[in-house]
Tab-separated table of C-alpha atoms in Angstrom:
chain	number	residue	atom	x	y	z
A	60	UNK	CA	0.899	26.963	124.886
A	61	UNK	CA	2.267	28.446	122.353
A	62	UNK	CA	2.417	26.329	118.685
A	63	UNK	CA	5.583	25.760	116.800
A	64	UNK	CA	4.449	28.582	114.389
A	65	UNK	CA	4.417	31.409	117.395
A	66	UNK	CA	8.722	31.136	117.232
A	67	UNK	CA	8.891	31.294	112.982
A	68	UNK	CA	9.475	34.480	111.932
A	69	UNK	CA	7.316	36.714	110.165
A	70	UNK	CA	8.344	38.407	107.362
A	71	UNK	CA	7.377	42.128	107.740
A	72	UNK	CA	5.226	44.455	105.398
A	73	UNK	CA	6.947	48.574	105.107
A	74	UNK	CA	4.053	50.841	106.121
A	75	UNK	CA	4.547	54.312	106.620
A	76	UNK	CA	8.014	54.543	106.704
A	77	UNK	CA	8.681	51.599	109.144
A	78	UNK	CA	8.775	47.528	109.014
A	79	UNK	CA	5.092	46.696	110.404
A	80	UNK	CA	3.545	43.337	111.482
A	81	UNK	CA	0.071	42.434	110.768
A	82	UNK	CA	-2.344	40.280	112.265
A	83	UNK	CA	-3.809	38.668	108.678
A	84	UNK	CA	-0.328	36.224	107.597
A	85	UNK	CA	0.362	33.768	104.629
A	86	UNK	CA	2.736	30.881	104.905
A	87	UNK	CA	5.891	30.996	103.293
A	88	UNK	CA	6.849	27.859	101.277
A	89	UNK	CA	9.599	25.786	102.726
A	90	UNK	CA	10.233	24.259	105.337
A	91	UNK	CA	11.118	26.991	107.554
A	92	UNK	CA	7.413	27.543	109.027
A	93	UNK	CA	8.543	31.337	108.013
A	94	UNK	CA	5.105	33.867	106.874
A	95	UNK	CA	4.572	37.134	105.517
A	96	UNK	CA	2.246	39.657	107.119
A	97	UNK	CA	-0.234	40.745	104.403
A	98	UNK	CA	-1.268	44.033	104.513
A	99	UNK	CA	-5.748	44.275	104.401
A	100	UNK	CA	-7.030	46.734	101.604
A	101	UNK	CA	-8.705	48.796	104.515
A	102	UNK	CA	-4.816	49.330	105.532
A	103	UNK	CA	-3.518	50.605	102.219
A	104	UNK	CA	-6.617	52.565	101.711
A	105	UNK	CA	-5.377	54.609	104.937
A	106	UNK	CA	-1.836	54.200	104.019
A	107	UNK	CA	-2.688	56.454	100.552
A	108	UNK	CA	-4.464	59.273	102.636
A	109	UNK	CA	-1.694	59.158	104.856
A	110	UNK	CA	1.013	59.708	101.196
A	111	UNK	CA	-1.857	62.749	100.480
A	112	UNK	CA	-0.594	64.292	103.669
A	113	UNK	CA	2.911	64.224	103.643
A	114	UNK	CA	3.813	64.383	100.121
A	115	UNK	CA	4.124	68.196	99.844
A	116	UNK	CA	6.180	68.270	102.609
A	117	UNK	CA	8.630	65.954	101.794
A	118	UNK	CA	12.390	67.783	100.397
A	119	UNK	CA	13.555	66.440	97.087
A	120	UNK	CA	15.653	62.998	96.414
A	121	UNK	CA	18.111	63.763	94.362
A	122	UNK	CA	21.083	61.179	93.282
A	123	UNK	CA	18.708	58.515	92.556
A	124	UNK	CA	21.385	56.972	90.062
A	125	UNK	CA	23.582	56.671	92.509
A	126	UNK	CA	21.392	55.083	95.415
A	127	UNK	CA	20.267	53.126	93.242
A	128	UNK	CA	22.956	51.173	92.450
A	129	UNK	CA	24.791	51.465	95.849
A	130	UNK	CA	21.892	50.309	97.202
A	131	UNK	CA	21.735	46.666	94.109
A	132	UNK	CA	25.851	46.379	95.397
A	133	UNK	CA	24.706	45.844	98.546
A	134	UNK	CA	21.141	43.598	98.231
A	135	UNK	CA	23.719	41.263	95.405
A	136	UNK	CA	26.812	41.402	98.137
A	137	UNK	CA	26.457	43.053	101.248
A	138	UNK	CA	24.166	42.564	104.664
A	139	UNK	CA	21.398	44.748	105.429
A	140	UNK	CA	18.089	44.556	108.052
A	141	UNK	CA	14.931	43.393	106.818
A	142	UNK	CA	12.008	43.164	109.244
A	143	UNK	CA	10.488	40.410	110.845
A	144	UNK	CA	13.716	38.901	109.882
A	145	UNK	CA	16.487	40.681	111.283
A	146	UNK	CA	19.921	41.375	109.628
A	147	UNK	CA	20.735	38.912	106.188
A	148	UNK	CA	24.319	38.653	104.408
A	149	UNK	CA	24.334	38.140	100.917
A	150	UNK	CA	24.801	34.333	101.692
A	151	UNK	CA	21.859	33.878	103.756
A	152	UNK	CA	19.879	35.380	101.258
A	153	UNK	CA	21.251	32.861	98.365
A	154	UNK	CA	19.856	30.100	101.509
A	155	UNK	CA	16.554	31.773	101.604
A	156	UNK	CA	15.533	31.821	98.152
A	157	UNK	CA	16.863	28.186	97.479
A	158	UNK	CA	15.230	27.061	100.994
A	159	UNK	CA	12.166	28.691	99.798
A	160	UNK	CA	11.668	28.965	96.878
A	161	UNK	CA	14.282	26.632	94.741
A	162	UNK	CA	15.989	28.843	93.357
A	163	UNK	CA	20.451	27.682	92.869
A	164	UNK	CA	23.126	29.929	93.528
A	165	UNK	CA	24.369	30.816	89.772
A	166	UNK	CA	21.346	31.670	89.112
A	167	UNK	CA	20.604	34.252	92.133
A	168	UNK	CA	24.219	35.870	90.704
A	169	UNK	CA	23.792	35.827	87.214
A	170	UNK	CA	19.965	37.856	87.698
A	171	UNK	CA	21.527	40.109	90.521
A	172	UNK	CA	24.301	40.966	87.256
A	173	UNK	CA	21.203	41.689	84.969
A	174	UNK	CA	19.749	43.904	87.767
A	175	UNK	CA	22.718	45.935	87.992
A	176	UNK	CA	23.798	46.027	84.715
A	177	UNK	CA	20.122	46.978	83.520
A	178	UNK	CA	19.840	49.932	85.879
A	179	UNK	CA	23.323	51.335	84.622
A	180	UNK	CA	22.039	50.821	81.549
A	181	UNK	CA	18.748	52.561	81.709
A	182	UNK	CA	18.052	56.603	80.353
A	183	UNK	CA	17.558	58.694	83.475
A	184	UNK	CA	14.301	60.774	83.504
A	185	UNK	CA	12.822	63.325	85.795
A	186	UNK	CA	10.648	62.389	88.891
A	187	UNK	CA	7.398	63.076	88.404
A	188	UNK	CA	4.437	63.593	91.739
A	189	UNK	CA	3.316	59.561	91.242
A	190	UNK	CA	2.506	57.228	93.394
A	191	UNK	CA	3.899	54.322	91.392
A	192	UNK	CA	2.847	50.311	92.252
A	193	UNK	CA	4.269	47.361	90.814
A	194	UNK	CA	3.320	43.591	91.276
A	195	UNK	CA	5.502	41.234	90.994
A	196	UNK	CA	5.642	37.495	89.614
A	197	UNK	CA	7.180	35.054	91.428
A	198	UNK	CA	8.998	33.150	88.864
A	199	UNK	CA	11.703	34.953	88.805
A	200	UNK	CA	13.760	38.766	90.938
A	201	UNK	CA	14.971	40.278	87.624
A	202	UNK	CA	11.477	42.213	87.644
A	203	UNK	CA	13.230	44.339	90.258
A	204	UNK	CA	13.944	46.150	87.454
A	205	UNK	CA	10.839	47.629	87.430
A	206	UNK	CA	10.962	48.517	91.006
A	207	UNK	CA	14.112	50.391	90.970
A	208	UNK	CA	12.459	52.242	87.171
A	209	UNK	CA	9.418	53.399	89.445
A	210	UNK	CA	11.559	54.735	92.232
A	211	UNK	CA	14.163	56.773	90.065
A	212	UNK	CA	10.828	58.239	88.116
A	213	UNK	CA	8.635	58.404	91.199
A	214	UNK	CA	7.380	60.758	94.115
A	215	UNK	CA	6.762	56.291	96.027
A	216	UNK	CA	6.925	53.312	94.769
A	217	UNK	CA	4.672	50.507	96.506
A	218	UNK	CA	5.411	46.870	95.958
A	219	UNK	CA	3.137	44.460	96.021
A	220	UNK	CA	5.563	41.106	95.893
A	221	UNK	CA	4.516	37.597	95.063
A	222	UNK	CA	3.688	35.729	97.673
A	223	UNK	CA	5.986	32.744	96.450
A	224	UNK	CA	9.056	34.984	96.483
A	225	UNK	CA	8.603	37.582	98.267
A	226	UNK	CA	12.228	38.055	100.320
A	227	UNK	CA	14.072	39.680	96.886
A	228	UNK	CA	11.680	42.275	96.819
A	229	UNK	CA	12.067	43.128	101.165
A	230	UNK	CA	15.906	42.929	100.166
A	231	UNK	CA	15.637	45.281	97.760
A	232	UNK	CA	13.782	48.081	99.976
A	233	UNK	CA	16.022	46.845	102.453
A	234	UNK	CA	18.664	47.940	100.905
A	235	UNK	CA	17.698	50.927	99.552
A	236	UNK	CA	17.061	52.315	102.928
A	237	UNK	CA	20.789	51.063	103.862
A	238	UNK	CA	21.323	53.802	101.465
A	239	UNK	CA	19.706	56.586	102.427
A	240	UNK	CA	16.348	56.518	100.260
A	241	UNK	CA	14.071	58.267	102.074
A	242	UNK	CA	11.772	55.836	104.042
A	243	UNK	CA	8.308	57.498	103.466
A	244	UNK	CA	8.912	57.277	99.361
A	245	UNK	CA	8.940	53.808	99.577
A	246	UNK	CA	6.311	50.611	100.662
A	247	UNK	CA	6.036	47.129	100.726
A	248	UNK	CA	2.596	46.120	100.161
A	249	UNK	CA	1.692	42.010	100.022
A	250	UNK	CA	-1.818	41.458	99.762
A	251	UNK	CA	-4.126	38.838	98.795
A	252	UNK	CA	-5.254	38.502	95.437
A	253	UNK	CA	-8.586	39.660	95.220
A	254	UNK	CA	-6.580	42.825	96.800
A	255	UNK	CA	-4.643	44.001	93.567
A	256	UNK	CA	-7.101	45.613	92.623
A	257	UNK	CA	-8.115	47.805	94.543
A	258	UNK	CA	-4.066	48.859	94.922
A	259	UNK	CA	-5.010	49.620	91.467
A	260	UNK	CA	-7.547	52.429	92.049
A	261	UNK	CA	-5.196	54.051	94.939
A	262	UNK	CA	-1.696	54.096	93.324
A	263	UNK	CA	-1.387	56.626	89.982
A	264	UNK	CA	0.645	54.363	88.221
A	265	UNK	CA	1.247	50.737	88.041
A	266	UNK	CA	3.415	48.148	86.691
A	267	UNK	CA	1.816	44.309	86.338
A	268	UNK	CA	3.340	41.154	85.909
A	269	UNK	CA	1.396	37.896	85.428
A	270	UNK	CA	-0.655	35.218	83.737
A	271	UNK	CA	-2.792	35.204	80.931
A	272	UNK	CA	-5.478	35.650	83.842
A	273	UNK	CA	-4.330	37.831	85.758
A	274	UNK	CA	-3.670	40.583	82.813
A	275	UNK	CA	-6.913	39.745	81.523
A	276	UNK	CA	-8.564	40.778	84.813
A	277	UNK	CA	-6.439	44.092	85.071
A	278	UNK	CA	-6.162	44.726	81.306
A	279	UNK	CA	-8.341	48.238	81.072
A	280	UNK	CA	-7.040	49.970	83.975
A	281	UNK	CA	-5.621	53.115	83.601
A	282	UNK	CA	-2.014	54.180	83.446
A	283	UNK	CA	-1.119	50.386	82.954
A	284	UNK	CA	2.119	49.220	82.385
A	285	UNK	CA	0.971	45.305	81.936
A	286	UNK	CA	3.689	42.339	81.757
A	287	UNK	CA	1.199	39.091	80.160
A	288	UNK	CA	2.816	35.758	78.526
A	289	UNK	CA	5.753	36.801	76.632
A	290	UNK	CA	5.000	33.385	73.712
A	291	UNK	CA	8.404	33.309	72.633
A	292	UNK	CA	8.991	32.183	69.345
A	293	UNK	CA	12.047	31.071	67.040
A	294	UNK	CA	12.068	31.088	63.259
A	295	UNK	CA	14.026	27.949	61.917
A	296	UNK	CA	14.449	28.338	58.057
A	297	UNK	CA	14.794	25.363	55.670
A	298	UNK	CA	18.478	24.724	54.982
A	299	UNK	CA	19.902	26.622	51.652
A	300	UNK	CA	23.677	25.209	52.435
A	301	UNK	CA	24.784	28.787	53.224
A	302	UNK	CA	26.253	27.705	56.322
A	303	UNK	CA	25.715	28.821	59.560
A	304	UNK	CA	28.278	30.899	61.570
A	305	UNK	CA	26.897	29.818	64.783
A	306	UNK	CA	28.455	32.253	67.978
A	307	UNK	CA	31.271	33.854	66.234
A	308	UNK	CA	30.852	36.719	64.807
A	309	UNK	CA	27.388	36.931	65.141
A	310	UNK	CA	24.406	38.880	66.607
A	311	UNK	CA	23.140	38.109	70.143
A	312	UNK	CA	21.016	34.560	69.959
A	313	UNK	CA	19.214	35.596	73.300
A	314	UNK	CA	18.107	39.092	71.518
A	315	UNK	CA	14.344	38.912	69.905
A	316	UNK	CA	13.567	40.837	66.774
A	317	UNK	CA	12.771	43.652	67.530
A	318	UNK	CA	8.888	43.823	68.589
A	319	UNK	CA	8.655	46.905	66.342
A	320	UNK	CA	9.914	45.731	62.737
A	321	UNK	CA	7.153	43.095	62.414
A	322	UNK	CA	7.368	43.927	58.231
A	323	UNK	CA	7.850	40.653	57.254
A	324	UNK	CA	10.208	38.772	60.230
A	325	UNK	CA	11.265	35.721	57.774
A	326	UNK	CA	12.897	38.589	55.622
A	327	UNK	CA	15.554	38.877	58.603
A	328	UNK	CA	16.211	35.281	59.021
A	329	UNK	CA	19.259	33.658	57.486
A	330	UNK	CA	18.977	29.664	56.189
A	331	UNK	CA	21.024	26.953	57.948
A	332	UNK	CA	21.937	23.173	57.228
A	333	UNK	CA	23.280	21.877	60.323
A	334	UNK	CA	20.710	20.558	63.299
A	335	UNK	CA	23.984	20.376	65.603
A	336	UNK	CA	24.051	24.028	64.686
A	337	UNK	CA	20.335	25.271	65.312
A	338	UNK	CA	20.256	22.803	68.243
A	339	UNK	CA	23.482	25.048	69.698
A	340	UNK	CA	21.277	27.769	69.405
A	341	UNK	CA	17.942	26.790	70.517
A	342	UNK	CA	19.316	25.601	73.647
A	343	UNK	CA	20.025	28.488	75.880
A	344	UNK	CA	16.900	30.050	73.908
A	345	UNK	CA	14.427	27.283	75.643
A	346	UNK	CA	16.795	26.049	78.674
A	347	UNK	CA	18.403	29.847	80.322
A	348	UNK	CA	16.912	30.694	83.438
A	349	UNK	CA	15.596	27.839	83.917
A	350	UNK	CA	13.108	28.157	81.608
A	351	UNK	CA	11.079	31.247	83.457
A	352	UNK	CA	11.977	34.087	81.400
A	353	UNK	CA	8.291	35.588	79.756
A	354	UNK	CA	11.111	35.577	76.427
A	355	UNK	CA	11.721	32.704	76.916
A	356	UNK	CA	11.186	30.339	73.473
A	357	UNK	CA	8.039	28.233	73.474
A	358	UNK	CA	7.863	27.901	69.991
A	359	UNK	CA	9.574	26.531	67.669
A	360	UNK	CA	8.043	26.724	64.141
A	361	UNK	CA	10.611	24.823	61.264
A	362	UNK	CA	9.349	27.289	58.300
A	363	UNK	CA	8.836	24.877	54.860
A	364	UNK	CA	10.596	21.622	56.249
A	365	UNK	CA	10.526	18.565	58.558
A	366	UNK	CA	10.212	19.458	62.196
A	367	UNK	CA	11.204	16.515	63.390
A	368	UNK	CA	15.280	16.236	62.679
A	369	UNK	CA	15.511	18.956	65.079
A	370	UNK	CA	13.282	18.380	67.505
A	371	UNK	CA	14.623	14.764	68.008
A	372	UNK	CA	18.069	16.548	68.314
A	373	UNK	CA	17.034	18.837	70.617
A	374	UNK	CA	14.846	16.905	72.656
A	375	UNK	CA	17.980	14.595	73.618
A	376	UNK	CA	20.131	17.935	74.297
A	377	UNK	CA	17.057	19.236	76.944
A	378	UNK	CA	17.069	15.087	78.528
A	379	UNK	CA	20.595	15.721	78.864
A	380	UNK	CA	20.641	18.894	81.499
A	381	UNK	CA	19.528	17.430	84.922
A	382	UNK	CA	19.474	18.513	88.404
A	383	UNK	CA	22.718	18.568	90.572
A	384	UNK	CA	23.672	18.423	94.303
A	385	UNK	CA	21.325	21.526	95.760
A	386	UNK	CA	21.888	24.394	95.753
A	387	UNK	CA	23.819	23.983	92.825
A	388	UNK	CA	23.235	22.568	89.230
A	389	UNK	CA	26.197	19.759	88.134
A	390	UNK	CA	25.773	22.640	84.878
A	391	UNK	CA	25.272	26.898	86.130
A	392	UNK	CA	24.582	27.317	82.464
A	393	UNK	CA	21.565	26.170	82.255
A	394	UNK	CA	19.902	25.532	86.278
A	395	UNK	CA	17.026	23.530	86.818
A	396	UNK	CA	15.219	25.198	89.876
A	397	UNK	CA	13.419	22.884	92.434
A	398	UNK	CA	9.690	22.933	93.549
A	399	UNK	CA	8.902	23.569	96.990
A	400	UNK	CA	5.344	22.532	96.739
A	401	UNK	CA	5.042	19.016	95.411
A	402	UNK	CA	1.520	19.246	93.547
A	403	UNK	CA	2.495	22.620	91.532
A	404	UNK	CA	4.719	20.355	90.208
A	405	UNK	CA	2.570	17.659	89.080
A	406	UNK	CA	0.469	20.250	87.953
A	407	UNK	CA	2.529	22.116	85.753
A	408	UNK	CA	4.014	19.473	83.885
A	409	UNK	CA	0.531	17.885	83.097
A	410	UNK	CA	0.033	21.349	82.051
A	411	UNK	CA	1.921	19.999	78.939
A	412	UNK	CA	0.947	16.451	79.038
A	413	UNK	CA	-3.306	17.098	79.113
A	414	UNK	CA	-2.669	19.192	76.280
A	415	UNK	CA	-1.262	17.606	73.684
A	416	UNK	CA	-3.028	15.958	70.499
A	417	UNK	CA	-3.577	12.545	69.113
A	418	UNK	CA	-0.739	12.758	66.357
A	419	UNK	CA	1.641	14.724	68.840
A	420	UNK	CA	4.903	13.248	70.321
A	421	UNK	CA	6.554	13.691	73.716
A	422	UNK	CA	9.879	13.005	72.818
A	423	UNK	CA	11.878	14.023	75.582
A	424	UNK	CA	12.308	10.787	77.416
A	425	UNK	CA	13.189	11.457	81.006
A	426	UNK	CA	11.129	10.806	83.409
A	427	UNK	CA	9.154	14.537	83.931
A	428	UNK	CA	8.960	15.209	87.798
A	429	UNK	CA	12.498	13.416	89.698
A	430	UNK	CA	12.935	14.038	92.926
A	431	UNK	CA	16.821	15.473	93.597
A	432	UNK	CA	18.949	13.241	95.789
A	433	UNK	CA	22.997	14.069	96.625
A	434	UNK	CA	24.765	16.625	99.556
A	435	UNK	CA	23.267	19.496	100.758
A	436	UNK	CA	19.688	17.887	99.070
A	437	UNK	CA	17.007	18.855	101.463
A	438	UNK	CA	14.985	16.344	103.688
A	439	UNK	CA	13.390	14.202	101.679
A	440	UNK	CA	14.367	15.302	98.600
A	441	UNK	CA	14.983	18.640	96.485
A	442	UNK	CA	11.519	17.950	93.504
A	443	UNK	CA	11.887	19.175	90.263
A	444	UNK	CA	10.246	19.033	86.621
A	445	UNK	CA	12.468	18.299	84.022
A	446	UNK	CA	12.590	19.798	80.548
A	447	UNK	CA	10.534	18.509	77.881
A	448	UNK	CA	9.455	19.423	74.705
A	449	UNK	CA	6.577	18.577	72.030
A	450	UNK	CA	6.584	18.052	68.081
A	451	UNK	CA	3.165	19.167	67.909
A	452	UNK	CA	1.028	17.045	64.891
A	453	UNK	CA	-1.072	20.446	62.971
A	454	UNK	CA	-1.182	21.852	59.362
A	455	UNK	CA	1.341	23.205	57.964
A	456	UNK	CA	-1.018	26.372	56.756
A	457	UNK	CA	-3.188	26.950	59.655
A	458	UNK	CA	-1.109	25.518	62.931
A	459	UNK	CA	-3.078	26.148	65.788
A	460	UNK	CA	-2.263	24.149	68.999
A	461	UNK	CA	-2.987	24.841	72.798
A	462	UNK	CA	0.794	24.233	73.216
A	463	UNK	CA	1.896	26.849	70.777
A	464	UNK	CA	3.043	30.109	72.807
A	465	UNK	CA	2.231	27.817	76.287
A	466	UNK	CA	4.148	29.336	78.966
A	467	UNK	CA	5.214	26.816	82.430
A	468	UNK	CA	8.129	27.416	85.331
A	469	UNK	CA	10.399	24.833	83.800
A	470	UNK	CA	12.491	24.601	80.208
A	471	UNK	CA	9.631	23.821	77.733
A	472	UNK	CA	9.294	23.782	73.706
A	473	UNK	CA	6.698	22.883	70.857
A	474	UNK	CA	8.321	21.745	67.694
A	475	UNK	CA	5.663	22.520	65.001
A	476	UNK	CA	5.923	22.996	60.792
A	477	UNK	CA	4.434	25.611	59.222
A	478	UNK	CA	4.062	27.208	55.741
A	479	UNK	CA	6.337	31.058	55.818
A	480	UNK	CA	2.840	32.548	55.835
A	481	UNK	CA	1.611	30.601	58.877
A	482	UNK	CA	5.037	31.289	60.392
A	483	UNK	CA	4.483	34.948	60.230
A	484	UNK	CA	0.607	34.283	61.471
A	485	UNK	CA	2.537	33.211	64.483
A	486	UNK	CA	5.513	35.334	65.136
A	487	UNK	CA	2.845	37.921	64.891
A	488	UNK	CA	1.047	36.675	68.464
A	489	UNK	CA	4.602	36.509	70.104
A	490	UNK	CA	6.047	39.596	71.839
A	491	UNK	CA	9.207	37.890	71.333
A	492	UNK	CA	10.999	36.961	67.811
A	493	UNK	CA	13.748	35.156	67.733
A	494	UNK	CA	15.506	34.263	64.111
A	495	UNK	CA	19.238	32.046	64.046
A	496	UNK	CA	22.306	34.736	63.750
A	497	UNK	CA	23.445	35.675	60.563
A	498	UNK	CA	25.271	33.481	58.455
A	499	UNK	CA	28.799	34.579	57.116
A	500	UNK	CA	28.443	37.814	55.078
A	501	UNK	CA	24.585	38.339	56.477
A	502	UNK	CA	22.828	41.356	58.282
A	503	UNK	CA	22.873	40.400	62.522
């Protein structure tokens, strides 16, 4: 007798130039009962030998950039055929990401546009003979940009998708195949977590995304580009009456200070005197993309001034962000993602609360974990973690706190006061450092 899971779709792996099932599967998030085919290490090891045997006979692949851009148009707007799922339209993809990953429609559209724009601007490079591996995160599919970069650069690219969100990687591979990318030059290798280390040994070049634990475990691998926590930091100078330019004529507020330009990040900070203007600048840095990017601001450093007035105003602005009827948010500028595992939402919210110390204040007042209701909401409701902001009590001369740089899959920031020297030290620990837009006549 067949059980309900026997009728559920199983997203296939892609190996040896074809979609392949597997005896090993794992459930996908959401209520569809869909499952994901997993590739054991012994199978991947055999596939590497297969690749070595056919590589010399493959004809050169020209016109890679044109194929990539055509594939991205199909990824964003067309219908592709995915192994184990079948034909999938753009609307069906959007619905599937909402159902399994809680991604609202405006976010899917924004991220798709970012992929296309990034690929169109990227400098072209001469391809080599490497077999590349890209291990993706589950927080955003914009990291598929690394897949496209390696596809243009490498002889073959294997993609290890996140088990939390493999649908976007599968759709991109299907789009590349549909526009004529040679099947043998692509692979989709969903695996257990421990198998990642084996894939690193089987491939020649690696791009790996992950949190601090994963970053530490793979740091010493050769030929590795590691994308770990960004610890995004915004520097807020004291007010001097010089005014604040806002968005008009200013540098892009989403652009961080060049990470190589670290002589003194405070030299590039302009003075401001309007709390409202500072909130307008900081809000997108914290809340854009549902707070899921490594470049989102996690720490707001008030340099040589009281952080409380700004922290209170910023908390009120974050409290005003709320989920709307599924799958589209009430305000498409700052969409919040839904958690398909309520326990994961509780853990994410608790990771902030549990790190608070005596004297700290959680200034956001709205309930942290909420269940959305309304037209389009899933049965049982959609679970969200609302934005949080903490004002930290710490020594301004040497601020140290477990919430500084803390990354969670929802909008969160810690506000802390610091001396100029301490602010420089905090900036040095961050991969992404932001400064306010230029004042009139100031350098951007």
